[in-house]
Short mmCIF file of C-alpha atoms in Angstrom, two decimals:
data_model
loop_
_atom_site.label_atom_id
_atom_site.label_comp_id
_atom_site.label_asym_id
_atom_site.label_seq_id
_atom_site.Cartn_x
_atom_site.Cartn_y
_atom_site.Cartn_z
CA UNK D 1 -84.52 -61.41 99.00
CA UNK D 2 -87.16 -59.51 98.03
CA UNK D 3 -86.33 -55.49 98.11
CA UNK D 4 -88.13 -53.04 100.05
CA UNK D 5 -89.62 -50.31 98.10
CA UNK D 6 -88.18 -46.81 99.35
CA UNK D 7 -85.88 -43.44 98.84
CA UNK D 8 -82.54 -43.92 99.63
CA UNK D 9 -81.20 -40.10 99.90
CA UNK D 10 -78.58 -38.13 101.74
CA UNK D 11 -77.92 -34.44 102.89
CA UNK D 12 -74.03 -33.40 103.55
CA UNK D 13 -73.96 -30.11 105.39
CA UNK D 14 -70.11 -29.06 106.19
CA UNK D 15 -69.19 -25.67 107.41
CA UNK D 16 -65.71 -23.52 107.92
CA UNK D 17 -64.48 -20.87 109.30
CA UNK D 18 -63.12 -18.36 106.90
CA UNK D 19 -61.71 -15.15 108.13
CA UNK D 20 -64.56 -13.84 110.32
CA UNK D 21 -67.26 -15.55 108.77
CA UNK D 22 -68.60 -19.14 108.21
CA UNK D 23 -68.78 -20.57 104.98
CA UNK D 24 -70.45 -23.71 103.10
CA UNK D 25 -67.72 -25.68 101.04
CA UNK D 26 -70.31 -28.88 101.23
CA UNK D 27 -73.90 -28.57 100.85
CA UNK D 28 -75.82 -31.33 98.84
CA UNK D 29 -78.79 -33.02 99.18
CA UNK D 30 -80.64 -35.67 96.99
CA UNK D 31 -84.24 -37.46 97.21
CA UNK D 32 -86.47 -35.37 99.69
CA UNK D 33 -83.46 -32.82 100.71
CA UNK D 34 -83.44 -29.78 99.14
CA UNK D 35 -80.93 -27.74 100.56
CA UNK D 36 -80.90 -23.97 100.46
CA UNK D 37 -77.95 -21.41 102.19
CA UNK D 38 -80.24 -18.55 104.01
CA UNK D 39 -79.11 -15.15 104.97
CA UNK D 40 -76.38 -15.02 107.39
CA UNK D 41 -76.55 -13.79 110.26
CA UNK D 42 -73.14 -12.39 111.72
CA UNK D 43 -70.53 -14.82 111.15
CA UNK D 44 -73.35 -17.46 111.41
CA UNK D 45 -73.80 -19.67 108.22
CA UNK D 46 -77.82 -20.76 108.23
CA UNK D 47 -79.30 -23.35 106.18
CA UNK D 48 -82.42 -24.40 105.30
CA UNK D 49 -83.78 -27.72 104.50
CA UNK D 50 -86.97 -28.14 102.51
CA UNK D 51 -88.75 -31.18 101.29
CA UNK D 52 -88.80 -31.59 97.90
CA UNK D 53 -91.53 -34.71 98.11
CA UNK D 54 -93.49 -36.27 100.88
CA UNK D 55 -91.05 -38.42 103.53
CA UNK D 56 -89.67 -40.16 105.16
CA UNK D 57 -92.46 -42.87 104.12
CA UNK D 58 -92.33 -46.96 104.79
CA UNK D 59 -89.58 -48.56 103.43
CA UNK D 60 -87.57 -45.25 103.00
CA UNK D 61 -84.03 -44.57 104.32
CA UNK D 62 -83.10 -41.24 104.81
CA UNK D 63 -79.96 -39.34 106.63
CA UNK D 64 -78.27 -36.08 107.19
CA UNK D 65 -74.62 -35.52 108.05
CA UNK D 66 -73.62 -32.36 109.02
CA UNK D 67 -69.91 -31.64 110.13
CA UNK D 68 -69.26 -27.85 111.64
CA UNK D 69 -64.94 -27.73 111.38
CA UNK D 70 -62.52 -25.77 113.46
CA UNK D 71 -64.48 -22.57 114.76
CA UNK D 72 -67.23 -22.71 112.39
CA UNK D 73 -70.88 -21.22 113.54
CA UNK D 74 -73.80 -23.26 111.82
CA UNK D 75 -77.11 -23.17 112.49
CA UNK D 76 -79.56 -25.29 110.41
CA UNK D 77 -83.71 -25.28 110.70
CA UNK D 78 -86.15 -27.25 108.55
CA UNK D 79 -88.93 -25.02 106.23
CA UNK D 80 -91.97 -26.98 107.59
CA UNK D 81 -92.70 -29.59 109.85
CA UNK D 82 -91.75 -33.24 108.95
CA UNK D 83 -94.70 -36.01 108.46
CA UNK D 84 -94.25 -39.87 108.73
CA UNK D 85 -96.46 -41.38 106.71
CA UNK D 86 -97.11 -45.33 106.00
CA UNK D 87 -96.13 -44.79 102.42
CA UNK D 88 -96.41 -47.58 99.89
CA UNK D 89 -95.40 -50.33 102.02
CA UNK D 90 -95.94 -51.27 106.17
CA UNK D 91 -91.89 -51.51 106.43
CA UNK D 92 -90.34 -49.02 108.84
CA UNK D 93 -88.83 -45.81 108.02
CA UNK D 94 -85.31 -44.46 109.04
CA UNK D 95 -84.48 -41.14 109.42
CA UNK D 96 -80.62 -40.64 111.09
CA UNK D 97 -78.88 -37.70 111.95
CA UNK D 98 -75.08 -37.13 112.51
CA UNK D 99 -73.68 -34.09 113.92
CA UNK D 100 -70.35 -33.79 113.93
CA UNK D 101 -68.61 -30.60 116.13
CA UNK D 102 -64.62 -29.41 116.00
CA UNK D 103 -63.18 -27.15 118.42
CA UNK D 104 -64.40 -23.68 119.07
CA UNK D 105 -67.43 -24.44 116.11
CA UNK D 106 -71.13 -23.85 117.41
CA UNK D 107 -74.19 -25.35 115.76
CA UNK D 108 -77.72 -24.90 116.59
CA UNK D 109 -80.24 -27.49 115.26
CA UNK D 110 -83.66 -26.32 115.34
CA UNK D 111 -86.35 -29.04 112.95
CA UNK D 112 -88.93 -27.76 113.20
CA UNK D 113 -91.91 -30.36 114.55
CA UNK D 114 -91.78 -34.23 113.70
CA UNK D 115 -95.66 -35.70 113.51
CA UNK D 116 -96.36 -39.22 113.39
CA UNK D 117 -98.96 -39.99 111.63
CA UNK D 118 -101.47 -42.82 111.57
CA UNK D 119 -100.03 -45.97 110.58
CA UNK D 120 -96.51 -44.78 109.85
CA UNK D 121 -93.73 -46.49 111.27
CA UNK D 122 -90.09 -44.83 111.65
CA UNK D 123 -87.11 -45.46 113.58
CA UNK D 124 -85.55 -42.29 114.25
CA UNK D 125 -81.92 -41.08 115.25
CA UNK D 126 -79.66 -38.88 116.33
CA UNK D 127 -75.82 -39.32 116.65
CA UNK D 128 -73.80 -36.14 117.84
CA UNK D 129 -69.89 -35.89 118.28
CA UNK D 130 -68.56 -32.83 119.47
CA UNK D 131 -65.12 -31.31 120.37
CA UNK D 132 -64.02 -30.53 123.90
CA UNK D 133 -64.90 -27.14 123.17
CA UNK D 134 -67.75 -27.42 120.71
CA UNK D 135 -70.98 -25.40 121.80
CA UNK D 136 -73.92 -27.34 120.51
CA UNK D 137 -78.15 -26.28 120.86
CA UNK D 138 -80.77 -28.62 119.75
CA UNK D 139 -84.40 -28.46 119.78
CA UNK D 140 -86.32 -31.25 119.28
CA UNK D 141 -90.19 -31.24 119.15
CA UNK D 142 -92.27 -34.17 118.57
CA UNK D 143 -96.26 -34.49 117.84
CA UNK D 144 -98.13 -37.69 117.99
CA UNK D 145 -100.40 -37.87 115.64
CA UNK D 146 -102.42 -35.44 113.53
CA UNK D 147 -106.02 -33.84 114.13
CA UNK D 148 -108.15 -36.41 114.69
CA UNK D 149 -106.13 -39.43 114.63
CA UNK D 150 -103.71 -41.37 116.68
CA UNK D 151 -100.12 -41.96 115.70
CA UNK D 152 -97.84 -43.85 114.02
CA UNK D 153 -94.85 -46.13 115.49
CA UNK D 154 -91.91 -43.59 116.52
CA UNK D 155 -88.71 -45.23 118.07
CA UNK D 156 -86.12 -42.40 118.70
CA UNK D 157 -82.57 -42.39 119.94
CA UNK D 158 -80.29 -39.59 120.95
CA UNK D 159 -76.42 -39.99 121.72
CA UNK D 160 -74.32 -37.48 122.44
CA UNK D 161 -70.75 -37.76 122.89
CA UNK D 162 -68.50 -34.92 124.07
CA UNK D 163 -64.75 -35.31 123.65
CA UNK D 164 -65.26 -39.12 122.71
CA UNK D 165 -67.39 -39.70 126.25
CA UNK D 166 -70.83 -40.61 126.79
CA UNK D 167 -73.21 -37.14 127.86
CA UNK D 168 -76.34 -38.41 127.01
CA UNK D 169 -77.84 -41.26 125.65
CA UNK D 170 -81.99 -41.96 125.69
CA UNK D 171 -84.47 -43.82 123.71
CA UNK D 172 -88.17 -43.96 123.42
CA UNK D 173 -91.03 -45.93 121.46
CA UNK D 174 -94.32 -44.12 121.28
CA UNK D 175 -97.68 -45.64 119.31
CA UNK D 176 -99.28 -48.76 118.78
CA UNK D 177 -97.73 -52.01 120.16
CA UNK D 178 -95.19 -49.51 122.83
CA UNK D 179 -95.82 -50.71 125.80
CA UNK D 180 -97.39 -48.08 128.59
CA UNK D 181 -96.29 -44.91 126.10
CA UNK D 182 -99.74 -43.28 126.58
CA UNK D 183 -99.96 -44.53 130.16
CA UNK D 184 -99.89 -42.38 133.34
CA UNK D 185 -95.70 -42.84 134.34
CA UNK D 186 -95.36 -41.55 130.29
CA UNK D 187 -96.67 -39.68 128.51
CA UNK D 188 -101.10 -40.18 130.00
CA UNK D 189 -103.15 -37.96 127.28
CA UNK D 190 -100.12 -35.30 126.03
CA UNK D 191 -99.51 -35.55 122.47
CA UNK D 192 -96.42 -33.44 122.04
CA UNK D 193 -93.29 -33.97 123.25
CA UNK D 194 -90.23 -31.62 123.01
CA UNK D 195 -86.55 -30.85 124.52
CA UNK D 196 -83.89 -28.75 124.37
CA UNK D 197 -80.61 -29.98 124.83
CA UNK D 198 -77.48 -27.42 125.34
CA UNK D 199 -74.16 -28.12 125.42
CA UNK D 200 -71.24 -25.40 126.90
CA UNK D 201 -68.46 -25.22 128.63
CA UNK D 202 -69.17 -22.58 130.08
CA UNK D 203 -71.69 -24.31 131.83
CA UNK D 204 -68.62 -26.12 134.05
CA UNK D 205 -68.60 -22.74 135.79
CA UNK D 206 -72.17 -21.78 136.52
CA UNK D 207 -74.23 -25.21 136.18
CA UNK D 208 -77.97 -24.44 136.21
CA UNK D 209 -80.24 -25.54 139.30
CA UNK D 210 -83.00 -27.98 138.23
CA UNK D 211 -86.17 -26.78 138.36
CA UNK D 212 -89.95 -27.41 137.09
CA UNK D 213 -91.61 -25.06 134.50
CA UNK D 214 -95.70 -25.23 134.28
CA UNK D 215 -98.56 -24.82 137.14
CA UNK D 216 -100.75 -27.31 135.71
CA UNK D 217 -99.98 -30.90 134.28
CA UNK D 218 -103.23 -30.67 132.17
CA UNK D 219 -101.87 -27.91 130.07
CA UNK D 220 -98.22 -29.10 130.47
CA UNK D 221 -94.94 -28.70 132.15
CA UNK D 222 -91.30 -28.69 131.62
CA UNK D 223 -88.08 -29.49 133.78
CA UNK D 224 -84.67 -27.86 133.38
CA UNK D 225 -81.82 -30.77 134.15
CA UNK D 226 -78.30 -30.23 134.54
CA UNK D 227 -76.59 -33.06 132.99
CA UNK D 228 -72.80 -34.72 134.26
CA UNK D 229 -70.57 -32.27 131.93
CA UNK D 230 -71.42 -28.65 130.77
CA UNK D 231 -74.87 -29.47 129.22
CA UNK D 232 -78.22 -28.85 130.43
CA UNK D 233 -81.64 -30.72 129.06
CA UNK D 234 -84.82 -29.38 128.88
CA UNK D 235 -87.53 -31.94 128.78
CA UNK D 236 -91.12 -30.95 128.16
CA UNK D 237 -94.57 -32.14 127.47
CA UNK D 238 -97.84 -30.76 126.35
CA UNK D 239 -101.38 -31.66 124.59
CA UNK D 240 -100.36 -29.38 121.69
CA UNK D 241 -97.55 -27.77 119.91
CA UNK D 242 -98.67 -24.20 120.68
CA UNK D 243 -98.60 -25.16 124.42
CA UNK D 244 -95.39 -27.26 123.76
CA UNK D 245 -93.21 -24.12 122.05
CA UNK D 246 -94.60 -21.77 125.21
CA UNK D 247 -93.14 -24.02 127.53
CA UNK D 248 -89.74 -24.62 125.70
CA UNK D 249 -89.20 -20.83 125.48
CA UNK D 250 -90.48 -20.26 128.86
CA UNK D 251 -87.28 -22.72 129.86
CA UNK D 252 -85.10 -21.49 127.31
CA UNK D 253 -86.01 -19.37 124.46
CA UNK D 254 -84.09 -19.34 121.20
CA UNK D 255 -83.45 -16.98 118.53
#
């Protein structure tokens, strides 16, 4: 069998606690991952992940593991957005994700954008596993498409598992051959997608009430959902990323 041209690269991100601060025993990254330690902030631990070449492209396979250990803080961000582009060959991309949480550790994860280009094609995931106790924030933000052009293929997944049960689990498939994606029940002419998902027990005590963000479903809107455990999910769409952000921080803003 013939093999697909590609990268095959991985990032390992693991964080402990030591004392009162959080430090980096494990961080390595090959291919496209270039990993760098930014300034702390507290007892935070911050990384940064820049791309040392163009990806994820067709045909390349591509994953990040990042484990935060018993009452470690983490919080990782990427250094620009990240393009899918058709690449040498019209095989799909992957691009997974694992999260891993212990007790007490907090981790935010806060990419920036994901834009599909024209005639890319990736399969994108998420897996996250956290502890009973584990406080987790994600942002996710999504454009379809750059100036001028339509998108690629983009088939995400996001599972979330909090003390080894099911929280959340959703999948989508935006761009050519998706059935209805840019319809009026989807996504009708936004092409920027985004959410926020939190995870904390001390949600258990107060839960949030869900509500809508955004006037105008021209320019956008947002809704705040409290999810079956301590999490809430903010889901939002808009025609642009500037338009996008406002409405994520509107419904939650983040450091």
């Amino acid at each position: 069998m013939p093999t697909v041209p590609g990268v095959r690269a991985t990032a390992r991100i693991r964080a402990i606690r030591a004392g009162d601060t959080t430090v980096l025993p494990t961080l390595v990254g090959d291919g496209p991952f270039d990993l760098r330690r930014a300034r702390p902030h507290g007892s935070q631990a911050r990384v940064c992940i820049l791309a040392a070449m163009s990806a994820p492209l067709g045909g390349d396979r591509l994953r990040i593991d990042a484990t935060a250990k018993h009452g470690a803080d983490l919080h990782i961000t990427t250094a620009a957005a990240t393009i899918a582009l058709r690449g040498p060959t019209t095989a799909h991309a992957t691009y997974d994700v694992h999260l891993r949480l212990a007790e007490h550790a907090r981790l935010h994860w806060l990419p920036h954008p994901l834009i599909s280009a024209a005639r890319s094609n990736l399969r994108q995931s998420c897996t996250i596993d956290l502890a009973a106790t584990a406080r987790l924030v994600l942002r996710e933000e999504t454009v379809l498409g750059r100036a001028g052009e339509g998108p690629g293929r983009l088939s995400t997944r996001l599972t979330v598992r909090r003390d080894g049960r099911p929280l959340l689990e959703q999948q989508a498939t935006f761009g050519p051959g998706a059935p209805g994606w840019d319809g009026p029940a989807v996504l009708a002419d936004h092409r920027a997608i985004g959410q926020i998902l939190i995870v904390d027990p001390t949600l258990e005590h107060r839960p949030p009430h869900a509500r809508l963000l955004g006037d105008d479903p021209a320019t956008g809107q947002a809704v705040l959902t409290p999810l079956a455990g301590p999490a809430l999910l903010i889901t939002a769409l808009a025609p642009d990323t500037l338009r996008l952000r406002r409405l994520l921080d509107a419904a939650h803003p983040i450091g």
